[in-house]
């Protein structure tokens, strides 16, 4: 089974703090993604990466950055957390081929106070 | 732009059949996916359609019409555990293109 592991399930951070969300996958997938999910807005893509050290902006990259130093690990960074970044963050991975589905981690619930 | 529409909420009775519709308008098309998401959990893959027609997998079936930009997910013999959100997602191009998700349909199965 594919395993996508997000390091933190629940976090509470203060406004202005730097926040790291870590994601590791164990299936040698080339592609990795970060989404956020909010009620009424659905899943929105923040950033994705199709190779080590490569990154592409998604639909809502403002206020976020990412890092992919190793193939299995994709980190989401909030340089200065704000209350409007309170959300559920989902990491996902997939193989390159178009027909391959993406596999999600369990999600990280971030509250910024 | 990319637009994927599905109903916000649906209610159905245990043992019944329910059809969840999804319409999409995207710059291209290279596959449509359905995911199930229980409250507080991650989405899990249900089905994939890239050609027109019906794909059946146990109690779940998914249909695609590319000319109409339309898909549906059919759930038969509903069980209480099928209460969840169902997400429609489209890949608009080949290779590494990320999926674009609809906002999801929350299905409640009642006794």
PDB file of N, CA and C in Angstrom, chain A:
ATOM      1  N   UNK A   1       0.831  -1.200   0.000  1.00  0.00           N
ATOM      2  CA  UNK A   1       0.000   0.000   0.000  1.00  0.00           C
ATOM      3  C   UNK A   1       0.866   1.251   0.000  1.00  0.00           C
ATOM      4  N   UNK A   2       0.385   2.240  -0.721  1.00  0.00           N
ATOM      5  CA  UNK A   2       1.064   3.528  -0.725  1.00  0.00           C
ATOM      6  C   UNK A   2       0.892   4.190   0.631  1.00  0.00           C
ATOM      7  N   UNK A   3       1.981   4.770   1.111  1.00  0.00           N
ATOM      8  CA  UNK A   3       1.912   5.450   2.398  1.00  0.00           C
ATOM      9  C   UNK A   3       2.408   6.875   2.228  1.00  0.00           C
ATOM     10  N   UNK A   4       1.521   7.835   2.520  1.00  0.00           N
ATOM     11  CA  UNK A   4       1.908   9.237   2.539  1.00  0.00           C
ATOM     12  C   UNK A   4       1.732   9.698   3.980  1.00  0.00           C
ATOM     13  N   UNK A   5       2.792  10.121   4.575  1.00  0.00           N
ATOM     14  CA  UNK A   5       2.781  10.447   6.005  1.00  0.00           C
ATOM     15  C   UNK A   5       3.023  11.925   6.217  1.00  0.00           C
ATOM     16  N   UNK A   6       2.116  12.554   6.928  1.00  0.00           N
ATOM     17  CA  UNK A   6       2.288  13.947   7.320  1.00  0.00           C
ATOM     18  C   UNK A   6       2.684  13.962   8.786  1.00  0.00           C
ATOM     19  N   UNK A   7       3.703  14.717   9.090  1.00  0.00           N
ATOM     20  CA  UNK A   7       4.340  14.601  10.402  1.00  0.00           C
ATOM     21  C   UNK A   7       3.454  15.068  11.538  1.00  0.00           C
ATOM     22  N   UNK A   8       2.607  16.058  11.311  1.00  0.00           N
ATOM     23  CA  UNK A   8       1.783  16.607  12.388  1.00  0.00           C
ATOM     24  C   UNK A   8       0.321  16.565  12.002  1.00  0.00           C
ATOM     25  N   UNK A   9      -0.518  15.998  12.856  1.00  0.00           N
ATOM     26  CA  UNK A   9      -1.961  15.985  12.570  1.00  0.00           C
ATOM     27  C   UNK A   9      -2.626  17.278  13.026  1.00  0.00           C
ATOM     28  N   UNK A  10      -2.212  17.764  14.190  1.00  0.00           N
ATOM     29  CA  UNK A  10      -2.861  18.960  14.750  1.00  0.00           C
ATOM     30  C   UNK A  10      -1.783  19.915  15.253  1.00  0.00           C
ATOM     31  N   UNK A  11      -1.872  21.172  14.783  1.00  0.00           N
ATOM     32  CA  UNK A  11      -0.924  22.183  15.245  1.00  0.00           C
ATOM     33  C   UNK A  11      -1.681  23.462  15.591  1.00  0.00           C
ATOM     34  N   UNK A  12      -1.201  24.148  16.618  1.00  0.00           N
ATOM     35  CA  UNK A  12      -1.681  25.484  16.940  1.00  0.00           C
ATOM     36  C   UNK A  12      -0.469  26.406  16.963  1.00  0.00           C
ATOM     37  N   UNK A  13      -0.498  27.425  16.133  1.00  0.00           N
ATOM     38  CA  UNK A  13       0.629  28.355  16.024  1.00  0.00           C
ATOM     39  C   UNK A  13       0.140  29.787  16.209  1.00  0.00           C
ATOM     40  N   UNK A  14       1.072  30.643  16.550  1.00  0.00           N
ATOM     41  CA  UNK A  14       0.730  32.061  16.740  1.00  0.00           C
ATOM     42  C   UNK A  14       0.956  32.834  15.448  1.00  0.00           C
ATOM     43  N   UNK A  15       0.200  33.879  15.262  1.00  0.00           N
ATOM     44  CA  UNK A  15       0.392  34.771  14.122  1.00  0.00           C
ATOM     45  C   UNK A  15       1.839  35.239  14.063  1.00  0.00           C
ATOM     46  N   UNK A  16       2.419  35.150  12.859  1.00  0.00           N
ATOM     47  CA  UNK A  16       3.797  35.576  12.663  1.00  0.00           C
ATOM     48  C   UNK A  16       4.824  34.472  12.816  1.00  0.00           C
ATOM     49  N   UNK A  17       4.437  33.337  13.358  1.00  0.00           N
ATOM     50  CA  UNK A  17       5.381  32.228  13.500  1.00  0.00           C
ATOM     51  C   UNK A  17       5.683  31.596  12.149  1.00  0.00           C
ATOM     52  N   UNK A  18       6.843  30.995  12.050  1.00  0.00           N
ATOM     53  CA  UNK A  18       7.214  30.206  10.873  1.00  0.00           C
ATOM     54  C   UNK A  18       6.749  28.779  11.115  1.00  0.00           C
ATOM     55  N   UNK A  19       6.067  28.211  10.139  1.00  0.00           N
ATOM     56  CA  UNK A  19       5.486  26.888  10.314  1.00  0.00           C
ATOM     57  C   UNK A  19       6.001  25.960   9.211  1.00  0.00           C
ATOM     58  N   UNK A  20       6.390  24.766   9.626  1.00  0.00           N
ATOM     59  CA  UNK A  20       6.831  23.740   8.682  1.00  0.00           C
ATOM     60  C   UNK A  20       5.856  22.568   8.729  1.00  0.00           C
ATOM     61  N   UNK A  21       5.349  22.180   7.586  1.00  0.00           N
ATOM     62  CA  UNK A  21       4.552  20.962   7.483  1.00  0.00           C
ATOM     63  C   UNK A  21       5.332  19.983   6.612  1.00  0.00           C
ATOM     64  N   UNK A  22       5.578  18.799   7.189  1.00  0.00           N
ATOM     65  CA  UNK A  22       6.411  17.819   6.505  1.00  0.00           C
ATOM     66  C   UNK A  22       5.571  16.684   5.943  1.00  0.00           C
ATOM     67  N   UNK A  23       6.002  16.191   4.790  1.00  0.00           N
ATOM     68  CA  UNK A  23       5.297  15.092   4.139  1.00  0.00           C
ATOM     69  C   UNK A  23       6.313  14.125   3.554  1.00  0.00           C
ATOM     70  N   UNK A  24       6.096  12.825   3.802  1.00  0.00           N
ATOM     71  CA  UNK A  24       6.991  11.804   3.279  1.00  0.00           C
ATOM     72  C   UNK A  24       6.158  10.711   2.624  1.00  0.00           C
ATOM     73  N   UNK A  25       6.603  10.277   1.423  1.00  0.00           N
ATOM     74  CA  UNK A  25       5.932   9.165   0.763  1.00  0.00           C
ATOM     75  C   UNK A  25       6.943   8.053   0.521  1.00  0.00           C
ATOM     76  N   UNK A  26       6.431   6.809   0.536  1.00  0.00           N
ATOM     77  CA  UNK A  26       7.340   5.663   0.500  1.00  0.00           C
ATOM     78  C   UNK A  26       7.241   4.863  -0.793  1.00  0.00           C
ATOM     79  N   UNK A  27       6.647   5.457  -1.854  1.00  0.00           N
ATOM     80  CA  UNK A  27       6.423   4.684  -3.074  1.00  0.00           C
ATOM     81  C   UNK A  27       7.222   5.206  -4.267  1.00  0.00           C
ATOM     82  N   UNK A  28       8.234   6.001  -4.014  1.00  0.00           N
ATOM     83  CA  UNK A  28       9.107   6.470  -5.093  1.00  0.00           C
ATOM     84  C   UNK A  28       8.330   7.261  -6.163  1.00  0.00           C
ATOM     85  N   UNK A  29       7.307   7.979  -5.722  1.00  0.00           N
ATOM     86  CA  UNK A  29       6.528   8.785  -6.661  1.00  0.00           C
ATOM     87  C   UNK A  29       7.289  10.034  -7.065  1.00  0.00           C
ATOM     88  N   UNK A  30       7.175  10.373  -8.357  1.00  0.00           N
ATOM     89  CA  UNK A  30       7.839  11.584  -8.830  1.00  0.00           C
ATOM     90  C   UNK A  30       7.107  12.849  -8.371  1.00  0.00           C
ATOM     91  N   UNK A  31       5.787  12.811  -8.415  1.00  0.00           N
ATOM     92  CA  UNK A  31       4.989  14.015  -8.162  1.00  0.00           C
ATOM     93  C   UNK A  31       4.557  14.097  -6.701  1.00  0.00           C
ATOM     94  N   UNK A  32       4.640  15.279  -6.163  1.00  0.00           N
ATOM     95  CA  UNK A  32       4.093  15.526  -4.829  1.00  0.00           C
ATOM     96  C   UNK A  32       3.361  16.854  -4.840  1.00  0.00           C
ATOM     97  N   UNK A  33       2.331  16.962  -3.979  1.00  0.00           N
ATOM     98  CA  UNK A  33       1.414  18.102  -4.003  1.00  0.00           C
ATOM     99  C   UNK A  33       1.082  18.546  -2.574  1.00  0.00           C
ATOM    100  N   UNK A  34       0.813  19.817  -2.442  1.00  0.00           N
ATOM    101  CA  UNK A  34       0.200  20.349  -1.233  1.00  0.00           C
ATOM    102  C   UNK A  34      -1.107  21.055  -1.598  1.00  0.00           C
ATOM    103  N   UNK A  35      -2.190  20.614  -0.939  1.00  0.00           N
ATOM    104  CA  UNK A  35      -3.499  21.235  -1.066  1.00  0.00           C
ATOM    105  C   UNK A  35      -3.922  21.761   0.302  1.00  0.00           C
ATOM    106  N   UNK A  36      -4.816  22.737   0.282  1.00  0.00           N
ATOM    107  CA  UNK A  36      -5.535  23.072   1.498  1.00  0.00           C
ATOM    108  C   UNK A  36      -7.026  22.887   1.234  1.00  0.00           C
ATOM    109  N   UNK A  37      -7.733  22.547   2.303  1.00  0.00           N
ATOM    110  CA  UNK A  37      -9.159  22.263   2.162  1.00  0.00           C
ATOM    111  C   UNK A  37      -9.929  23.088   3.176  1.00  0.00           C
ATOM    112  N   UNK A  38     -10.872  23.863   2.691  1.00  0.00           N
ATOM    113  CA  UNK A  38     -11.685  24.734   3.535  1.00  0.00           C
ATOM    114  C   UNK A  38     -13.154  24.512   3.228  1.00  0.00           C
ATOM    115  N   UNK A  39     -14.018  24.609   4.236  1.00  0.00           N
ATOM    116  CA  UNK A  39     -15.458  24.411   4.022  1.00  0.00           C
ATOM    117  C   UNK A  39     -15.988  25.359   2.950  1.00  0.00           C
ATOM    118  N   UNK A  40     -16.725  24.793   2.001  1.00  0.00           N
ATOM    119  CA  UNK A  40     -17.316  25.601   0.943  1.00  0.00           C
ATOM    120  C   UNK A  40     -16.380  25.954  -0.198  1.00  0.00           C
ATOM    121  N   UNK A  41     -15.089  25.699  -0.010  1.00  0.00           N
ATOM    122  CA  UNK A  41     -14.117  26.032  -1.058  1.00  0.00           C
ATOM    123  C   UNK A  41     -13.476  24.797  -1.664  1.00  0.00           C
ATOM    124  N   UNK A  42     -13.600  23.670  -1.009  1.00  0.00           N
ATOM    125  CA  UNK A  42     -13.034  22.441  -1.544  1.00  0.00           C
ATOM    126  C   UNK A  42     -11.522  22.391  -1.435  1.00  0.00           C
ATOM    127  N   UNK A  43     -10.928  21.537  -2.225  1.00  0.00           N
ATOM    128  CA  UNK A  43      -9.475  21.357  -2.253  1.00  0.00           C
ATOM    129  C   UNK A  43      -8.851  22.352  -3.224  1.00  0.00           C
ATOM    130  N   UNK A  44      -7.893  23.100  -2.766  1.00  0.00           N
ATOM    131  CA  UNK A  44      -7.192  24.052  -3.630  1.00  0.00           C
ATOM    132  C   UNK A  44      -5.699  23.776  -3.590  1.00  0.00           C
ATOM    133  N   UNK A  45      -5.087  23.791  -4.760  1.00  0.00           N
ATOM    134  CA  UNK A  45      -3.684  23.438  -4.896  1.00  0.00           C
ATOM    135  C   UNK A  45      -2.790  24.620  -4.535  1.00  0.00           C
ATOM    136  N   UNK A  46      -1.836  24.376  -3.636  1.00  0.00           N
ATOM    137  CA  UNK A  46      -0.914  25.434  -3.212  1.00  0.00           C
ATOM    138  C   UNK A  46       0.366  25.383  -4.062  1.00  0.00           C
ATOM    139  N   UNK A  47       1.037  24.257  -4.017  1.00  0.00           N
ATOM    140  CA  UNK A  47       2.253  24.024  -4.794  1.00  0.00           C
ATOM    141  C   UNK A  47       2.321  22.561  -5.170  1.00  0.00           C
ATOM    142  N   UNK A  48       3.051  22.267  -6.231  1.00  0.00           N
ATOM    143  CA  UNK A  48       3.385  20.887  -6.516  1.00  0.00           C
ATOM    144  C   UNK A  48       4.812  20.786  -7.031  1.00  0.00           C
ATOM    145  N   UNK A  49       5.295  19.561  -7.044  1.00  0.00           N
ATOM    146  CA  UNK A  49       6.678  19.308  -7.455  1.00  0.00           C
ATOM    147  C   UNK A  49       6.705  18.017  -8.250  1.00  0.00           C
ATOM    148  N   UNK A  50       7.372  18.019  -9.384  1.00  0.00           N
ATOM    149  CA  UNK A  50       7.451  16.814 -10.202  1.00  0.00           C
ATOM    150  C   UNK A  50       8.851  16.207 -10.205  1.00  0.00           C
ATOM    151  N   UNK A  51       9.737  16.786  -9.394  1.00  0.00           N
ATOM    152  CA  UNK A  51      11.082  16.220  -9.305  1.00  0.00           C
ATOM    153  C   UNK A  51      11.804  16.896  -8.148  1.00  0.00           C
ATOM    154  N   UNK A  52      12.873  16.299  -7.721  1.00  0.00           N
ATOM    155  CA  UNK A  52      13.679  16.902  -6.662  1.00  0.00           C
ATOM    156  C   UNK A  52      14.114  18.303  -7.085  1.00  0.00           C
ATOM    157  N   UNK A  53      14.002  19.212  -6.156  1.00  0.00           N
ATOM    158  CA  UNK A  53      14.376  20.612  -6.325  1.00  0.00           C
ATOM    159  C   UNK A  53      13.499  21.369  -7.335  1.00  0.00           C
ATOM    160  N   UNK A  54      12.495  20.735  -7.880  1.00  0.00           N
ATOM    161  CA  UNK A  54      11.579  21.414  -8.804  1.00  0.00           C
ATOM    162  C   UNK A  54      10.294  21.745  -8.063  1.00  0.00           C
ATOM    163  N   UNK A  55       9.727  22.901  -8.382  1.00  0.00           N
ATOM    164  CA  UNK A  55       8.458  23.280  -7.781  1.00  0.00           C
ATOM    165  C   UNK A  55       7.667  24.134  -8.761  1.00  0.00           C
ATOM    166  N   UNK A  56       6.360  24.024  -8.646  1.00  0.00           N
ATOM    167  CA  UNK A  56       5.462  24.819  -9.493  1.00  0.00           C
ATOM    168  C   UNK A  56       4.379  25.413  -8.617  1.00  0.00           C
ATOM    169  N   UNK A  57       4.000  26.635  -8.872  1.00  0.00           N
ATOM    170  CA  UNK A  57       2.915  27.250  -8.126  1.00  0.00           C
ATOM    171  C   UNK A  57       1.582  26.658  -8.542  1.00  0.00           C
ATOM    172  N   UNK A  58       0.727  26.498  -7.557  1.00  0.00           N
ATOM    173  CA  UNK A  58      -0.634  26.092  -7.823  1.00  0.00           C
ATOM    174  C   UNK A  58      -1.540  27.298  -7.907  1.00  0.00           C
ATOM    175  N   UNK A  59      -2.767  27.130  -7.438  1.00  0.00           N
ATOM    176  CA  UNK A  59      -3.762  28.197  -7.544  1.00  0.00           C
ATOM    177  C   UNK A  59      -3.633  29.257  -6.456  1.00  0.00           C
ATOM    178  N   UNK A  60      -3.101  28.872  -5.297  1.00  0.00           N
ATOM    179  CA  UNK A  60      -3.051  29.811  -4.163  1.00  0.00           C
ATOM    180  C   UNK A  60      -1.695  29.775  -3.466  1.00  0.00           C
ATOM    181  N   UNK A  61      -0.607  30.121  -4.146  1.00  0.00           N
ATOM    182  CA  UNK A  61       0.719  30.001  -3.531  1.00  0.00           C
ATOM    183  C   UNK A  61       1.103  31.133  -2.579  1.00  0.00           C
ATOM    184  N   UNK A  62       0.335  32.216  -2.566  1.00  0.00           N
ATOM    185  CA  UNK A  62       0.730  33.398  -1.780  1.00  0.00           C
ATOM    186  C   UNK A  62       0.786  33.050  -0.300  1.00  0.00           C
ATOM    187  N   UNK A  63       1.901  33.431   0.316  1.00  0.00           N
ATOM    188  CA  UNK A  63       2.081  33.190   1.746  1.00  0.00           C
ATOM    189  C   UNK A  63       2.699  31.844   2.063  1.00  0.00           C
ATOM    190  N   UNK A  64       3.000  31.067   1.028  1.00  0.00           N
ATOM    191  CA  UNK A  64       3.575  29.728   1.213  1.00  0.00           C
ATOM    192  C   UNK A  64       4.854  29.579   0.383  1.00  0.00           C
ATOM    193  N   UNK A  65       5.706  28.688   0.827  1.00  0.00           N
ATOM    194  CA  UNK A  65       6.818  28.230   0.008  1.00  0.00           C
ATOM    195  C   UNK A  65       6.964  26.729   0.238  1.00  0.00           C
ATOM    196  N   UNK A  66       7.773  26.083  -0.594  1.00  0.00           N
ATOM    197  CA  UNK A  66       7.949  24.638  -0.477  1.00  0.00           C
ATOM    198  C   UNK A  66       9.418  24.285  -0.661  1.00  0.00           C
ATOM    199  N   UNK A  67       9.728  23.061  -0.263  1.00  0.00           N
ATOM    200  CA  UNK A  67      11.088  22.560  -0.411  1.00  0.00           C
ATOM    201  C   UNK A  67      11.024  21.084  -0.745  1.00  0.00           C
ATOM    202  N   UNK A  68      11.797  20.678  -1.749  1.00  0.00           N
ATOM    203  CA  UNK A  68      11.899  19.257  -2.075  1.00  0.00           C
ATOM    204  C   UNK A  68      13.366  18.940  -2.332  1.00  0.00           C
ATOM    205  N   UNK A  69      14.051  18.591  -1.267  1.00  0.00           N
ATOM    206  CA  UNK A  69      15.473  18.248  -1.336  1.00  0.00           C
ATOM    207  C   UNK A  69      15.698  16.770  -1.608  1.00  0.00           C
ATOM    208  N   UNK A  70      14.736  15.944  -1.249  1.00  0.00           N
ATOM    209  CA  UNK A  70      14.801  14.508  -1.514  1.00  0.00           C
ATOM    210  C   UNK A  70      13.499  14.073  -2.170  1.00  0.00           C
ATOM    211  N   UNK A  71      13.565  13.033  -2.956  1.00  0.00           N
ATOM    212  CA  UNK A  71      12.400  12.605  -3.733  1.00  0.00           C
ATOM    213  C   UNK A  71      11.218  12.260  -2.837  1.00  0.00           C
ATOM    214  N   UNK A  72      11.484  11.689  -1.670  1.00  0.00           N
ATOM    215  CA  UNK A  72      10.395  11.203  -0.843  1.00  0.00           C
ATOM    216  C   UNK A  72       9.794  12.263   0.073  1.00  0.00           C
ATOM    217  N   UNK A  73      10.384  13.443   0.125  1.00  0.00           N
ATOM    218  CA  UNK A  73       9.985  14.429   1.120  1.00  0.00           C
ATOM    219  C   UNK A  73       9.630  15.763   0.469  1.00  0.00           C
ATOM    220  N   UNK A  74       8.474  16.299   0.891  1.00  0.00           N
ATOM    221  CA  UNK A  74       8.002  17.576   0.339  1.00  0.00           C
ATOM    222  C   UNK A  74       7.482  18.406   1.499  1.00  0.00           C
ATOM    223  N   UNK A  75       8.109  19.545   1.727  1.00  0.00           N
ATOM    224  CA  UNK A  75       7.764  20.369   2.880  1.00  0.00           C
ATOM    225  C   UNK A  75       7.034  21.625   2.460  1.00  0.00           C
ATOM    226  N   UNK A  76       6.040  21.985   3.243  1.00  0.00           N
ATOM    227  CA  UNK A  76       5.303  23.239   3.040  1.00  0.00           C
ATOM    228  C   UNK A  76       5.706  24.190   4.158  1.00  0.00           C
ATOM    229  N   UNK A  77       6.020  25.416   3.785  1.00  0.00           N
ATOM    230  CA  UNK A  77       6.509  26.393   4.756  1.00  0.00           C
ATOM    231  C   UNK A  77       5.612  27.625   4.726  1.00  0.00           C
ATOM    232  N   UNK A  78       5.171  28.005   5.916  1.00  0.00           N
ATOM    233  CA  UNK A  78       4.462  29.275   6.074  1.00  0.00           C
ATOM    234  C   UNK A  78       5.461  30.212   6.742  1.00  0.00           C
ATOM    235  N   UNK A  79       5.970  31.177   5.986  1.00  0.00           N
ATOM    236  CA  UNK A  79       7.049  32.040   6.493  1.00  0.00           C
ATOM    237  C   UNK A  79       6.595  32.864   7.689  1.00  0.00           C
ATOM    238  N   UNK A  80       5.378  33.337   7.644  1.00  0.00           N
ATOM    239  CA  UNK A  80       4.822  34.156   8.725  1.00  0.00           C
ATOM    240  C   UNK A  80       3.327  33.866   8.786  1.00  0.00           C
ATOM    241  N   UNK A  81       2.976  32.923   9.655  1.00  0.00           N
ATOM    242  CA  UNK A  81       1.598  32.433   9.671  1.00  0.00           C
ATOM    243  C   UNK A  81       0.601  33.554   9.967  1.00  0.00           C
ATOM    244  N   UNK A  82      -0.548  33.456   9.294  1.00  0.00           N
ATOM    245  CA  UNK A  82      -1.633  34.407   9.537  1.00  0.00           C
ATOM    246  C   UNK A  82      -2.913  33.629   9.801  1.00  0.00           C
ATOM    247  N   UNK A  83      -3.877  34.310  10.427  1.00  0.00           N
ATOM    248  CA  UNK A  83      -5.101  33.603  10.813  1.00  0.00           C
ATOM    249  C   UNK A  83      -5.855  33.052   9.603  1.00  0.00           C
ATOM    250  N   UNK A  84      -5.718  33.692   8.443  1.00  0.00           N
ATOM    251  CA  UNK A  84      -6.432  33.166   7.270  1.00  0.00           C
ATOM    252  C   UNK A  84      -5.763  31.927   6.678  1.00  0.00           C
ATOM    253  N   UNK A  85      -4.699  31.478   7.297  1.00  0.00           N
ATOM    254  CA  UNK A  85      -4.068  30.216   6.901  1.00  0.00           C
ATOM    255  C   UNK A  85      -4.496  29.059   7.796  1.00  0.00           C
ATOM    256  N   UNK A  86      -5.411  29.339   8.701  1.00  0.00           N
ATOM    257  CA  UNK A  86      -6.031  28.262   9.470  1.00  0.00           C
ATOM    258  C   UNK A  86      -6.813  27.381   8.512  1.00  0.00           C
ATOM    259  N   UNK A  87      -6.460  26.101   8.468  1.00  0.00           N
ATOM    260  CA  UNK A  87      -7.044  25.221   7.459  1.00  0.00           C
ATOM    261  C   UNK A  87      -6.592  23.790   7.690  1.00  0.00           C
ATOM    262  N   UNK A  88      -7.134  22.888   6.886  1.00  0.00           N
ATOM    263  CA  UNK A  88      -6.614  21.526   6.806  1.00  0.00           C
ATOM    264  C   UNK A  88      -5.699  21.444   5.587  1.00  0.00           C
ATOM    265  N   UNK A  89      -4.497  20.952   5.794  1.00  0.00           N
ATOM    266  CA  UNK A  89      -3.514  20.846   4.721  1.00  0.00           C
ATOM    267  C   UNK A  89      -3.309  19.376   4.372  1.00  0.00           C
ATOM    268  N   UNK A  90      -3.427  19.094   3.091  1.00  0.00           N
ATOM    269  CA  UNK A  90      -3.296  17.724   2.610  1.00  0.00           C
ATOM    270  C   UNK A  90      -2.109  17.613   1.653  1.00  0.00           C
ATOM    271  N   UNK A  91      -1.255  16.672   1.945  1.00  0.00           N
ATOM    272  CA  UNK A  91      -0.157  16.336   1.057  1.00  0.00           C
ATOM    273  C   UNK A  91      -0.582  15.147   0.213  1.00  0.00           C
ATOM    274  N   UNK A  92      -0.077  15.058  -1.015  1.00  0.00           N
ATOM    275  CA  UNK A  92      -0.419  13.935  -1.884  1.00  0.00           C
ATOM    276  C   UNK A  92       0.762  13.619  -2.788  1.00  0.00           C
ATOM    277  N   UNK A  93       0.757  12.405  -3.330  1.00  0.00           N
ATOM    278  CA  UNK A  93       1.823  12.032  -4.266  1.00  0.00           C
ATOM    279  C   UNK A  93       1.244  11.154  -5.371  1.00  0.00           C
ATOM    280  N   UNK A  94       1.967  11.082  -6.489  1.00  0.00           N
ATOM    281  CA  UNK A  94       1.525  10.239  -7.597  1.00  0.00           C
ATOM    282  C   UNK A  94       2.708   9.930  -8.508  1.00  0.00           C
ATOM    283  N   UNK A  95       2.509   8.903  -9.331  1.00  0.00           N
ATOM    284  CA  UNK A  95       3.450   8.645 -10.407  1.00  0.00           C
ATOM    285  C   UNK A  95       3.191   9.648 -11.536  1.00  0.00           C
ATOM    286  N   UNK A  96       4.083   9.671 -12.516  1.00  0.00           N
ATOM    287  CA  UNK A  96       3.973  10.639 -13.597  1.00  0.00           C
ATOM    288  C   UNK A  96       2.810  10.350 -14.539  1.00  0.00           C
ATOM    289  N   UNK A  97       2.550   9.091 -14.837  1.00  0.00           N
ATOM    290  CA  UNK A  97       1.578   8.724 -15.865  1.00  0.00           C
ATOM    291  C   UNK A  97       0.208   9.311 -15.589  1.00  0.00           C
ATOM    292  N   UNK A  98      -0.455   9.753 -16.656  1.00  0.00           N
ATOM    293  CA  UNK A  98      -1.714  10.482 -16.526  1.00  0.00           C
ATOM    294  C   UNK A  98      -2.793   9.689 -15.815  1.00  0.00           C
ATOM    295  N   UNK A  99      -2.826   8.394 -16.027  1.00  0.00           N
ATOM    296  CA  UNK A  99      -3.899   7.600 -15.444  1.00  0.00           C
ATOM    297  C   UNK A  99      -3.709   7.285 -13.983  1.00  0.00           C
ATOM    298  N   UNK A 100      -2.600   7.688 -13.435  1.00  0.00           N
ATOM    299  CA  UNK A 100      -2.340   7.335 -12.046  1.00  0.00           C
ATOM    300  C   UNK A 100      -3.004   8.302 -11.092  1.00  0.00           C
ATOM    301  N   UNK A 101      -3.703   7.727 -10.141  1.00  0.00           N
ATOM    302  CA  UNK A 101      -4.360   8.564  -9.164  1.00  0.00           C
ATOM    303  C   UNK A 101      -3.340   9.172  -8.208  1.00  0.00           C
ATOM    304  N   UNK A 102      -3.791  10.155  -7.447  1.00  0.00           N
ATOM    305  CA  UNK A 102      -2.934  10.686  -6.403  1.00  0.00           C
ATOM    306  C   UNK A 102      -3.366  10.091  -5.071  1.00  0.00           C
ATOM    307  N   UNK A 103      -2.418   9.946  -4.191  1.00  0.00           N
ATOM    308  CA  UNK A 103      -2.648   9.361  -2.877  1.00  0.00           C
ATOM    309  C   UNK A 103      -2.402  10.435  -1.826  1.00  0.00           C
ATOM    310  N   UNK A 104      -3.348  10.530  -0.901  1.00  0.00           N
ATOM    311  CA  UNK A 104      -3.298  11.598   0.083  1.00  0.00           C
ATOM    312  C   UNK A 104      -2.753  11.121   1.423  1.00  0.00           C
ATOM    313  N   UNK A 105      -2.095  12.018   2.113  1.00  0.00           N
ATOM    314  CA  UNK A 105      -1.787  11.809   3.517  1.00  0.00           C
ATOM    315  C   UNK A 105      -3.023  12.062   4.361  1.00  0.00           C
ATOM    316  N   UNK A 106      -2.888  11.892   5.672  1.00  0.00           N
ATOM    317  CA  UNK A 106      -4.044  11.992   6.559  1.00  0.00           C
ATOM    318  C   UNK A 106      -4.457  13.422   6.855  1.00  0.00           C
ATOM    319  N   UNK A 107      -3.639  14.380   6.478  1.00  0.00           N
ATOM    320  CA  UNK A 107      -4.004  15.770   6.687  1.00  0.00           C
ATOM    321  C   UNK A 107      -3.404  16.354   7.949  1.00  0.00           C
ATOM    322  N   UNK A 108      -3.137  17.639   7.895  1.00  0.00           N
ATOM    323  CA  UNK A 108      -2.648  18.389   9.057  1.00  0.00           C
ATOM    324  C   UNK A 108      -3.604  19.545   9.309  1.00  0.00           C
ATOM    325  N   UNK A 109      -4.166  19.543  10.517  1.00  0.00           N
ATOM    326  CA  UNK A 109      -5.093  20.622  10.883  1.00  0.00           C
ATOM    327  C   UNK A 109      -4.275  21.734  11.554  1.00  0.00           C
ATOM    328  N   UNK A 110      -4.198  22.857  10.902  1.00  0.00           N
ATOM    329  CA  UNK A 110      -3.432  23.988  11.434  1.00  0.00           C
ATOM    330  C   UNK A 110      -4.387  25.087  11.888  1.00  0.00           C
ATOM    331  N   UNK A 111      -4.200  25.518  13.134  1.00  0.00           N
ATOM    332  CA  UNK A 111      -4.931  26.671  13.661  1.00  0.00           C
ATOM    333  C   UNK A 111      -3.914  27.758  13.968  1.00  0.00           C
ATOM    334  N   UNK A 112      -4.145  28.951  13.416  1.00  0.00           N
ATOM    335  CA  UNK A 112      -3.271  30.096  13.691  1.00  0.00           C
ATOM    336  C   UNK A 112      -4.062  31.085  14.541  1.00  0.00           C
ATOM    337  N   UNK A 113      -3.510  31.383  15.712  1.00  0.00           N
ATOM    338  CA  UNK A 113      -4.229  32.264  16.652  1.00  0.00           C
ATOM    339  C   UNK A 113      -3.502  33.600  16.813  1.00  0.00           C
TER     340      UNK A 113
END
